[in-house]
Amino acid sequence: MPSQDLAGAFRVKDGARFRLKQVDPADHTGFKSKDHATRALERGVERLAALQERLYADDHWALLVIFQAMDAAGKDSTIKHVMSGVNPQGCQVFAFKAPSAEELDHDYLWRTVKCLPERGRIGIFNRSYYEEALVVRVHPELLAKQRLPDGAKSRDVWAERFEDIKAFERHLSRNGTRILKFFLHVSPEEQRRRFLERLEDPAKSWKFSIADLGERDRWDDYMAAYEDMIRHTATEHAPWYVVPADHKWFTRLVVVEAIVEALERLDLTFPKVAPAERRALETARATLEREGKAGKP
């Protein structure tokens, strides 16, 4: 499969008909080996670095990249590898964990709105406001802790949140923020293997929590919540990519191709120098050249 078609193969094009079973977590279509994909990833990272420089200079657009996944699906490592060539000044990463007391005293979008990327930057959300339709849905007792008024806790609370999130993302899109959303789709078998790897490696064991096993017991509930969420919030201006995550090397490649493709569609350009500024630059060049001839430092 040509690399330019890779990301599109995992983009949710018809949310109403989407089913998680349509995506095999172990898929690595078009790439026979990790080495083959690694070389393609390196090229993608180089392209992304060049496009990020243009995004920063152009200063009209922002890019928001959202990652959602079960534990051990590879969110951290994907962010690390895909963004490895990007200038740190042009990228910011936020990880959202359990909300604080202050955050619970605001609406659920508040803590993420504060972290949105400014024009010219790439913002990455490691988990996001979508947790409000995932973990809170699987654990409804968390909804009670949000101290919502009675009218805000109707039977249709999830449908209402999908509606609000779509409106929020439409607002961002209309105002110059491009949004890409990735669900890293790992199998329960691969998650189990990675959990065991964490427990056996002192450098990774700190990542494991006993609570992870409890969440694993709710696997089917989470998959149902993810599927419903994706079906109701996949839009043209804020698409979902359901990315196979059993092979991290393939996951990273799909993600970088999707980001590169989105930035290329923006037709980013470096600012043009006005005639008056160009004349000033030529004067500066002549001054520096004269200093060189005169032996000045």
PDB file of N, CA, C and O in Angstrom, residues 26-76:
ATOM      1  N   ALA A  26      -4.013  -6.200  15.114  1.00  0.00           N
ATOM      2  CA  ALA A  26      -2.710  -6.733  14.691  1.00  0.00           C
ATOM      3  C   ALA A  26      -2.384  -6.390  13.243  1.00  0.00           C
ATOM      4  O   ALA A  26      -1.330  -6.808  12.731  1.00  0.00           O
ATOM      5  N   ASP A  27      -3.223  -5.626  12.585  1.00  0.00           N
ATOM      6  CA  ASP A  27      -3.004  -5.295  11.165  1.00  0.00           C
ATOM      7  C   ASP A  27      -1.708  -4.511  10.977  1.00  0.00           C
ATOM      8  O   ASP A  27      -1.386  -3.613  11.762  1.00  0.00           O
ATOM      9  N   HIS A  28      -0.972  -4.825   9.944  1.00  0.00           N
ATOM     10  CA  HIS A  28       0.186  -4.001   9.525  1.00  0.00           C
ATOM     11  C   HIS A  28       0.253  -4.027   8.003  1.00  0.00           C
ATOM     12  O   HIS A  28       1.305  -4.246   7.398  1.00  0.00           O
ATOM     13  N   THR A  29      -0.889  -3.762   7.400  1.00  0.00           N
ATOM     14  CA  THR A  29      -1.075  -3.821   5.955  1.00  0.00           C
ATOM     15  C   THR A  29       0.010  -3.059   5.197  1.00  0.00           C
ATOM     16  O   THR A  29       0.271  -1.893   5.461  1.00  0.00           O
ATOM     17  N   GLY A  30       0.621  -3.747   4.230  1.00  0.00           N
ATOM     18  CA  GLY A  30       1.586  -3.105   3.343  1.00  0.00           C
ATOM     19  C   GLY A  30       3.005  -3.098   3.841  1.00  0.00           C
ATOM     20  O   GLY A  30       3.917  -2.693   3.103  1.00  0.00           O
ATOM     21  N   PHE A  31       3.238  -3.525   5.086  1.00  0.00           N
ATOM     22  CA  PHE A  31       4.588  -3.525   5.648  1.00  0.00           C
ATOM     23  C   PHE A  31       4.894  -4.900   6.225  1.00  0.00           C
ATOM     24  O   PHE A  31       4.265  -5.343   7.184  1.00  0.00           O
ATOM     25  N   LYS A  32       5.867  -5.554   5.628  1.00  0.00           N
ATOM     26  CA  LYS A  32       6.194  -6.918   6.031  1.00  0.00           C
ATOM     27  C   LYS A  32       7.063  -6.981   7.275  1.00  0.00           C
ATOM     28  O   LYS A  32       7.090  -7.990   7.964  1.00  0.00           O
ATOM     29  N   SER A  33       7.792  -5.900   7.555  1.00  0.00           N
ATOM     30  CA  SER A  33       8.734  -5.955   8.666  1.00  0.00           C
ATOM     31  C   SER A  33       8.824  -4.615   9.380  1.00  0.00           C
ATOM     32  O   SER A  33       8.475  -3.561   8.829  1.00  0.00           O
ATOM     33  N   LYS A  34       9.335  -4.674  10.602  1.00  0.00           N
ATOM     34  CA  LYS A  34       9.557  -3.467  11.385  1.00  0.00           C
ATOM     35  C   LYS A  34      10.591  -2.572  10.719  1.00  0.00           C
ATOM     36  O   LYS A  34      10.448  -1.349  10.716  1.00  0.00           O
ATOM     37  N   ASP A  35      11.638  -3.170  10.138  1.00  0.00           N
ATOM     38  CA  ASP A  35      12.689  -2.379   9.493  1.00  0.00           C
ATOM     39  C   ASP A  35      12.119  -1.569   8.335  1.00  0.00           C
ATOM     40  O   ASP A  35      12.470  -0.398   8.151  1.00  0.00           O
ATOM     41  N   HIS A  36      11.251  -2.183   7.543  1.00  0.00           N
ATOM     42  CA  HIS A  36      10.625  -1.493   6.427  1.00  0.00           C
ATOM     43  C   HIS A  36       9.831  -0.292   6.923  1.00  0.00           C
ATOM     44  O   HIS A  36       9.935   0.820   6.389  1.00  0.00           O
ATOM     45  N   ALA A  37       9.042  -0.484   7.957  1.00  0.00           N
ATOM     46  CA  ALA A  37       8.222   0.590   8.500  1.00  0.00           C
ATOM     47  C   ALA A  37       9.066   1.663   9.182  1.00  0.00           C
ATOM     48  O   ALA A  37       8.736   2.850   9.121  1.00  0.00           O
ATOM     49  N   THR A  38      10.161   1.255   9.822  1.00  0.00           N
ATOM     50  CA  THR A  38      11.023   2.211  10.511  1.00  0.00           C
ATOM     51  C   THR A  38      11.628   3.204   9.541  1.00  0.00           C
ATOM     52  O   THR A  38      11.715   4.410   9.827  1.00  0.00           O
ATOM     53  N   ARG A  39      12.043   2.727   8.378  1.00  0.00           N
ATOM     54  CA  ARG A  39      12.598   3.639   7.365  1.00  0.00           C
ATOM     55  C   ARG A  39      11.529   4.620   6.883  1.00  0.00           C
ATOM     56  O   ARG A  39      11.804   5.809   6.673  1.00  0.00           O
ATOM     57  N   ALA A  40      10.313   4.117   6.695  1.00  0.00           N
ATOM     58  CA  ALA A  40       9.216   4.989   6.281  1.00  0.00           C
ATOM     59  C   ALA A  40       8.893   6.004   7.381  1.00  0.00           C
ATOM     60  O   ALA A  40       8.577   7.157   7.095  1.00  0.00           O
ATOM     61  N   LEU A  41       8.971   5.572   8.645  1.00  0.00           N
ATOM     62  CA  LEU A  41       8.724   6.480   9.758  1.00  0.00           C
ATOM     63  C   LEU A  41       9.753   7.601   9.788  1.00  0.00           C
ATOM     64  O   LEU A  41       9.415   8.763  10.012  1.00  0.00           O
ATOM     65  N   GLU A  42      11.002   7.277   9.559  1.00  0.00           N
ATOM     66  CA  GLU A  42      12.053   8.295   9.551  1.00  0.00           C
ATOM     67  C   GLU A  42      11.776   9.351   8.492  1.00  0.00           C
ATOM     68  O   GLU A  42      11.946  10.554   8.740  1.00  0.00           O
ATOM     69  N   ARG A  43      11.334   8.913   7.321  1.00  0.00           N
ATOM     70  CA  ARG A  43      10.991   9.876   6.271  1.00  0.00           C
ATOM     71  C   ARG A  43       9.795  10.728   6.691  1.00  0.00           C
ATOM     72  O   ARG A  43       9.754  11.937   6.439  1.00  0.00           O
ATOM     73  N   GLY A  44       8.819  10.093   7.339  1.00  0.00           N
ATOM     74  CA  GLY A  44       7.654  10.835   7.796  1.00  0.00           C
ATOM     75  C   GLY A  44       7.993  11.865   8.853  1.00  0.00           C
ATOM     76  O   GLY A  44       7.460  12.981   8.835  1.00  0.00           O
ATOM     77  N   VAL A  45       8.875  11.506   9.766  1.00  0.00           N
ATOM     78  CA  VAL A  45       9.298  12.438  10.821  1.00  0.00           C
ATOM     79  C   VAL A  45      10.013  13.640  10.205  1.00  0.00           C
ATOM     80  O   VAL A  45       9.821  14.787  10.645  1.00  0.00           O
ATOM     81  N   GLU A  46      10.829  13.407   9.181  1.00  0.00           N
ATOM     82  CA  GLU A  46      11.516  14.509   8.497  1.00  0.00           C
ATOM     83  C   GLU A  46      10.516  15.437   7.826  1.00  0.00           C
ATOM     84  O   GLU A  46      10.640  16.673   7.898  1.00  0.00           O
ATOM     85  N   ARG A  47       9.514  14.864   7.169  1.00  0.00           N
ATOM     86  CA  ARG A  47       8.485  15.682   6.517  1.00  0.00           C
ATOM     87  C   ARG A  47       7.703  16.483   7.550  1.00  0.00           C
ATOM     88  O   ARG A  47       7.390  17.658   7.341  1.00  0.00           O
ATOM     89  N   LEU A  48       7.387  15.849   8.676  1.00  0.00           N
ATOM     90  CA  LEU A  48       6.643  16.534   9.730  1.00  0.00           C
ATOM     91  C   LEU A  48       7.439  17.700  10.299  1.00  0.00           C
ATOM     92  O   LEU A  48       6.889  18.783  10.551  1.00  0.00           O
ATOM     93  N   ALA A  49       8.738  17.507  10.499  1.00  0.00           N
ATOM     94  CA  ALA A  49       9.580  18.586  11.034  1.00  0.00           C
ATOM     95  C   ALA A  49       9.568  19.800  10.110  1.00  0.00           C
ATOM     96  O   ALA A  49       9.478  20.945  10.561  1.00  0.00           O
ATOM     97  N   ALA A  50       9.650  19.543   8.799  1.00  0.00           N
ATOM     98  CA  ALA A  50       9.646  20.643   7.833  1.00  0.00           C
ATOM     99  C   ALA A  50       8.290  21.351   7.821  1.00  0.00           C
ATOM    100  O   ALA A  50       8.217  22.589   7.747  1.00  0.00           O
ATOM    101  N   LEU A  51       7.212  20.583   7.902  1.00  0.00           N
ATOM    102  CA  LEU A  51       5.877  21.178   7.896  1.00  0.00           C
ATOM    103  C   LEU A  51       5.597  21.948   9.184  1.00  0.00           C
ATOM    104  O   LEU A  51       4.937  22.993   9.168  1.00  0.00           O
ATOM    105  N   GLN A  52       6.114  21.443  10.306  1.00  0.00           N
ATOM    106  CA  GLN A  52       5.922  22.158  11.572  1.00  0.00           C
ATOM    107  C   GLN A  52       6.605  23.519  11.529  1.00  0.00           C
ATOM    108  O   GLN A  52       6.086  24.508  12.054  1.00  0.00           O
ATOM    109  N   GLU A  53       7.759  23.591  10.895  1.00  0.00           N
ATOM    110  CA  GLU A  53       8.451  24.876  10.746  1.00  0.00           C
ATOM    111  C   GLU A  53       7.604  25.857   9.941  1.00  0.00           C
ATOM    112  O   GLU A  53       7.508  27.040  10.269  1.00  0.00           O
ATOM    113  N   ARG A  54       6.954  25.352   8.900  1.00  0.00           N
ATOM    114  CA  ARG A  54       6.086  26.208   8.095  1.00  0.00           C
ATOM    115  C   ARG A  54       4.842  26.624   8.874  1.00  0.00           C
ATOM    116  O   ARG A  54       4.375  27.763   8.757  1.00  0.00           O
ATOM    117  N   LEU A  55       4.290  25.674   9.638  1.00  0.00           N
ATOM    118  CA  LEU A  55       3.120  25.987  10.456  1.00  0.00           C
ATOM    119  C   LEU A  55       3.428  27.140  11.405  1.00  0.00           C
ATOM    120  O   LEU A  55       2.631  28.072  11.560  1.00  0.00           O
ATOM    121  N   TYR A  56       4.590  27.079  12.035  1.00  0.00           N
ATOM    122  CA  TYR A  56       5.007  28.100  12.993  1.00  0.00           C
ATOM    123  C   TYR A  56       5.195  29.454  12.302  1.00  0.00           C
ATOM    124  O   TYR A  56       4.761  30.489  12.808  1.00  0.00           O
ATOM    125  N   ALA A  57       5.829  29.425  11.134  1.00  0.00           N
ATOM    126  CA  ALA A  57       6.095  30.674  10.421  1.00  0.00           C
ATOM    127  C   ALA A  57       4.824  31.265   9.826  1.00  0.00           C
ATOM    128  O   ALA A  57       4.608  32.481   9.838  1.00  0.00           O
ATOM    129  N   ASP A  58       3.958  30.406   9.302  1.00  0.00           N
ATOM    130  CA  ASP A  58       2.714  30.860   8.678  1.00  0.00           C
ATOM    131  C   ASP A  58       1.793  31.536   9.694  1.00  0.00           C
ATOM    132  O   ASP A  58       1.163  32.556   9.400  1.00  0.00           O
ATOM    133  N   ASP A  59       1.691  30.941  10.895  1.00  0.00           N
ATOM    134  CA  ASP A  59       1.003  31.547  12.046  1.00  0.00           C
ATOM    135  C   ASP A  59      -0.486  31.839  11.809  1.00  0.00           C
ATOM    136  O   ASP A  59      -1.023  32.803  12.343  1.00  0.00           O
ATOM    137  N   HIS A  60      -1.137  30.996  10.991  1.00  0.00           N
ATOM    138  CA  HIS A  60      -2.572  31.145  10.788  1.00  0.00           C
ATOM    139  C   HIS A  60      -3.358  29.954  11.328  1.00  0.00           C
ATOM    140  O   HIS A  60      -4.557  30.070  11.579  1.00  0.00           O
ATOM    141  N   TRP A  61      -2.690  28.837  11.493  1.00  0.00           N
ATOM    142  CA  TRP A  61      -3.355  27.596  11.872  1.00  0.00           C
ATOM    143  C   TRP A  61      -2.740  27.013  13.145  1.00  0.00           C
ATOM    144  O   TRP A  61      -1.575  27.256  13.444  1.00  0.00           O
ATOM    145  N   ALA A  62      -3.534  26.231  13.825  1.00  0.00           N
ATOM    146  CA  ALA A  62      -3.044  25.393  14.925  1.00  0.00           C
ATOM    147  C   ALA A  62      -3.486  23.962  14.628  1.00  0.00           C
ATOM    148  O   ALA A  62      -4.466  23.736  13.911  1.00  0.00           O
ATOM    149  N   LEU A  63      -2.751  23.007  15.166  1.00  0.00           N
ATOM    150  CA  LEU A  63      -3.114  21.603  15.001  1.00  0.00           C
ATOM    151  C   LEU A  63      -3.272  20.974  16.377  1.00  0.00           C
ATOM    152  O   LEU A  63      -2.363  21.043  17.203  1.00  0.00           O
ATOM    153  N   LEU A  64      -4.433  20.372  16.611  1.00  0.00           N
ATOM    154  CA  LEU A  64      -4.696  19.659  17.854  1.00  0.00           C
ATOM    155  C   LEU A  64      -4.764  18.162  17.557  1.00  0.00           C
ATOM    156  O   LEU A  64      -5.580  17.731  16.740  1.00  0.00           O
ATOM    157  N   VAL A  65      -3.893  17.393  18.222  1.00  0.00           N
ATOM    158  CA  VAL A  65      -3.830  15.949  18.019  1.00  0.00           C
ATOM    159  C   VAL A  65      -4.247  15.269  19.323  1.00  0.00           C
ATOM    160  O   VAL A  65      -3.624  15.492  20.365  1.00  0.00           O
ATOM    161  N   ILE A  66      -5.283  14.454  19.256  1.00  0.00           N
ATOM    162  CA  ILE A  66      -5.830  13.799  20.441  1.00  0.00           C
ATOM    163  C   ILE A  66      -5.558  12.297  20.384  1.00  0.00           C
ATOM    164  O   ILE A  66      -5.806  11.656  19.353  1.00  0.00           O
ATOM    165  N   PHE A  67      -5.051  11.751  21.483  1.00  0.00           N
ATOM    166  CA  PHE A  67      -4.819  10.311  21.590  1.00  0.00           C
ATOM    167  C   PHE A  67      -5.705   9.732  22.691  1.00  0.00           C
ATOM    168  O   PHE A  67      -5.712  10.220  23.822  1.00  0.00           O
ATOM    169  N   GLN A  68      -6.434   8.696  22.340  1.00  0.00           N
ATOM    170  CA  GLN A  68      -7.228   7.930  23.297  1.00  0.00           C
ATOM    171  C   GLN A  68      -6.890   6.461  23.122  1.00  0.00           C
ATOM    172  O   GLN A  68      -6.663   6.003  21.995  1.00  0.00           O
ATOM    173  N   ALA A  69      -6.877   5.729  24.217  1.00  0.00           N
ATOM    174  CA  ALA A  69      -6.551   4.304  24.129  1.00  0.00           C
ATOM    175  C   ALA A  69      -6.703   3.660  25.485  1.00  0.00           C
ATOM    176  O   ALA A  69      -6.749   4.338  26.522  1.00  0.00           O
ATOM    177  N   MET A  70      -6.754   2.338  25.480  1.00  0.00           N
ATOM    178  CA  MET A  70      -6.660   1.573  26.717  1.00  0.00           C
ATOM    179  C   MET A  70      -5.218   1.655  27.214  1.00  0.00           C
ATOM    180  O   MET A  70      -4.303   2.004  26.456  1.00  0.00           O
ATOM    181  N   ASP A  71      -4.996   1.324  28.480  1.00  0.00           N
ATOM    182  CA  ASP A  71      -3.647   1.338  29.039  1.00  0.00           C
ATOM    183  C   ASP A  71      -2.740   0.402  28.250  1.00  0.00           C
ATOM    184  O   ASP A  71      -3.155  -0.674  27.796  1.00  0.00           O
ATOM    185  N   ALA A  72      -1.479   0.820  28.085  1.00  0.00           N
ATOM    186  CA  ALA A  72      -0.437   0.041  27.413  1.00  0.00           C
ATOM    187  C   ALA A  72      -0.639  -0.063  25.912  1.00  0.00           C
ATOM    188  O   ALA A  72       0.004  -0.899  25.258  1.00  0.00           O
ATOM    189  N   ALA A  73      -1.478   0.788  25.339  1.00  0.00           N
ATOM    190  CA  ALA A  73      -1.676   0.750  23.887  1.00  0.00           C
ATOM    191  C   ALA A  73      -0.552   1.446  23.136  1.00  0.00           C
ATOM    192  O   ALA A  73      -0.433   1.291  21.918  1.00  0.00           O
ATOM    193  N   GLY A  74       0.264   2.256  23.843  1.00  0.00           N
ATOM    194  CA  GLY A  74       1.411   2.886  23.192  1.00  0.00           C
ATOM    195  C   GLY A  74       1.279   4.365  22.927  1.00  0.00           C
ATOM    196  O   GLY A  74       1.981   4.900  22.065  1.00  0.00           O
ATOM    197  N   LYS A  75       0.429   5.054  23.680  1.00  0.00           N
ATOM    198  CA  LYS A  75       0.263   6.493  23.451  1.00  0.00           C
ATOM    199  C   LYS A  75       1.566   7.249  23.666  1.00  0.00           C
ATOM    200  O   LYS A  75       1.986   8.053  22.830  1.00  0.00           O
ATOM    201  N   ASP A  76       2.217   7.017  24.816  1.00  0.00           N
ATOM    202  CA  ASP A  76       3.440   7.750  25.150  1.00  0.00           C
ATOM    203  C   ASP A  76       4.540   7.518  24.115  1.00  0.00           C
ATOM    204  O   ASP A  76       5.201   8.459  23.666  1.00  0.00           O
TER     205      ASP A  76
END
